[in-house]
Amino acid sequence: ITLGGLGAPTVADSEGGFEWVITNIRNPYANDGDAAGSIVVNLKNSADAVLDTHTLTAMTITQNDLTFFNSSVSLSPNSAGVPADVKLSFGTFGYVPPGGYFFVTFPDGFVVVN
């Protein structure tokens, strides 16, 4: 990320420090339990030469719930004792890692025919 293109920082003090608020950055590690790794900050001059480099250790991200939204379940037909199609719909705010999956458990008495 090149902060030079983000405009003025929210804090700019050569002694106190500099701060930018960067929005809409997707965190690929949420709900994965992994450390977020490190963030590298380079100070460059106008000729793009690196003057200084500093590595910031990012926080460890712990698992949290997926925070479901727009969830619904529907059966068609909605009759007892006959095979039906079940439609599950939901969205999540959390991250599902590569290879991750949802495991659906039906209440007692439901039988999956095939």
XYZ file of C-alpha atoms in Angstrom:
114
model
C 0.000 0.000 0.000
C 1.400 3.369 -0.937
C 0.181 5.875 1.613
C 1.329 8.792 -0.520
C -1.789 8.421 -2.659
C -4.148 8.498 0.316
C -3.973 12.217 0.874
C -3.211 13.916 4.157
C -2.738 11.677 7.196
C -5.147 11.958 10.133
C -2.131 12.648 12.368
C 1.026 14.297 11.006
C 3.667 15.196 13.547
C 7.351 14.578 12.849
C 7.966 14.044 16.565
C 4.666 12.468 17.602
C 4.180 10.272 14.549
C 2.000 9.827 11.522
C -1.328 8.048 11.228
C -3.498 7.094 8.267
C -6.879 5.428 8.505
C -7.100 2.932 5.647
C -10.619 1.667 5.030
C -12.057 -1.328 3.168
C -9.067 -3.606 3.750
C -10.152 -7.255 3.745
C -8.702 -9.271 6.595
C -8.159 -12.780 5.179
C -7.471 -14.316 8.577
C -10.650 -13.594 10.540
C -12.208 -16.780 11.910
C -9.098 -18.712 10.917
C -7.228 -18.487 14.221
C -3.957 -17.571 12.501
C -1.662 -14.675 13.194
C -2.143 -11.814 10.783
C 1.590 -11.670 10.081
C 3.606 -8.522 9.712
C 3.105 -5.212 7.998
C 6.141 -3.616 6.355
C 6.384 0.174 6.235
C 8.940 1.764 3.894
C 9.893 5.425 3.911
C 10.747 6.412 0.330
C 11.983 9.593 -1.265
C 10.555 11.170 -4.416
C 12.867 8.995 -6.574
C 11.264 5.890 -5.016
C 14.457 4.928 -3.149
C 13.904 3.276 0.235
C 15.272 5.456 3.029
C 14.100 3.339 5.966
C 12.173 0.118 6.545
C 10.285 -0.969 9.626
C 8.310 -4.158 10.242
C 5.218 -3.938 12.434
C 3.971 -7.159 13.980
C 0.245 -7.361 13.468
C -2.055 -8.637 16.161
C -3.044 -12.294 16.396
C -6.608 -12.721 15.245
C -8.688 -15.181 17.213
C -11.699 -17.084 16.013
C -15.069 -15.455 16.362
C -18.557 -16.203 15.218
C -19.570 -15.713 11.620
C -22.394 -13.265 12.418
C -25.008 -14.586 10.008
C -27.412 -12.220 8.270
C -30.370 -12.614 5.916
C -30.747 -16.220 7.055
C -33.778 -18.289 6.116
C -34.887 -21.909 5.783
C -37.720 -23.092 3.572
C -39.145 -26.534 2.749
C -40.922 -27.360 -0.494
C -43.390 -28.964 -0.189
C -43.989 -28.132 3.445
C -45.794 -31.413 4.227
C -44.890 -33.963 6.894
C -43.701 -37.422 5.832
C -42.941 -36.683 2.163
C -39.558 -35.956 0.528
C -38.968 -32.219 0.292
C -36.314 -29.790 -0.836
C -34.754 -27.660 1.886
C -33.380 -24.277 0.904
C -30.875 -22.700 3.309
C -29.937 -19.093 2.618
C -27.543 -16.933 4.613
C -24.697 -14.498 4.384
C -21.771 -14.058 6.744
C -19.608 -11.181 7.848
C -16.848 -13.600 8.854
C -14.234 -15.251 6.705
C -14.511 -18.863 5.543
C -10.958 -20.131 4.936
C -9.973 -22.064 1.796
C -11.105 -25.654 2.290
C -13.530 -24.566 5.016
C -17.129 -25.709 4.876
C -20.472 -25.454 6.606
C -21.785 -28.553 8.387
C -25.586 -28.593 8.562
C -27.367 -30.627 11.237
C -31.093 -31.249 10.988
C -33.287 -31.708 14.076
C -34.130 -35.215 15.319
C -36.689 -36.925 13.109
C -35.462 -35.522 9.794
C -34.136 -38.177 7.395
C -31.929 -37.397 4.405
C -33.215 -39.673 1.619
C -30.149 -39.558 -0.655
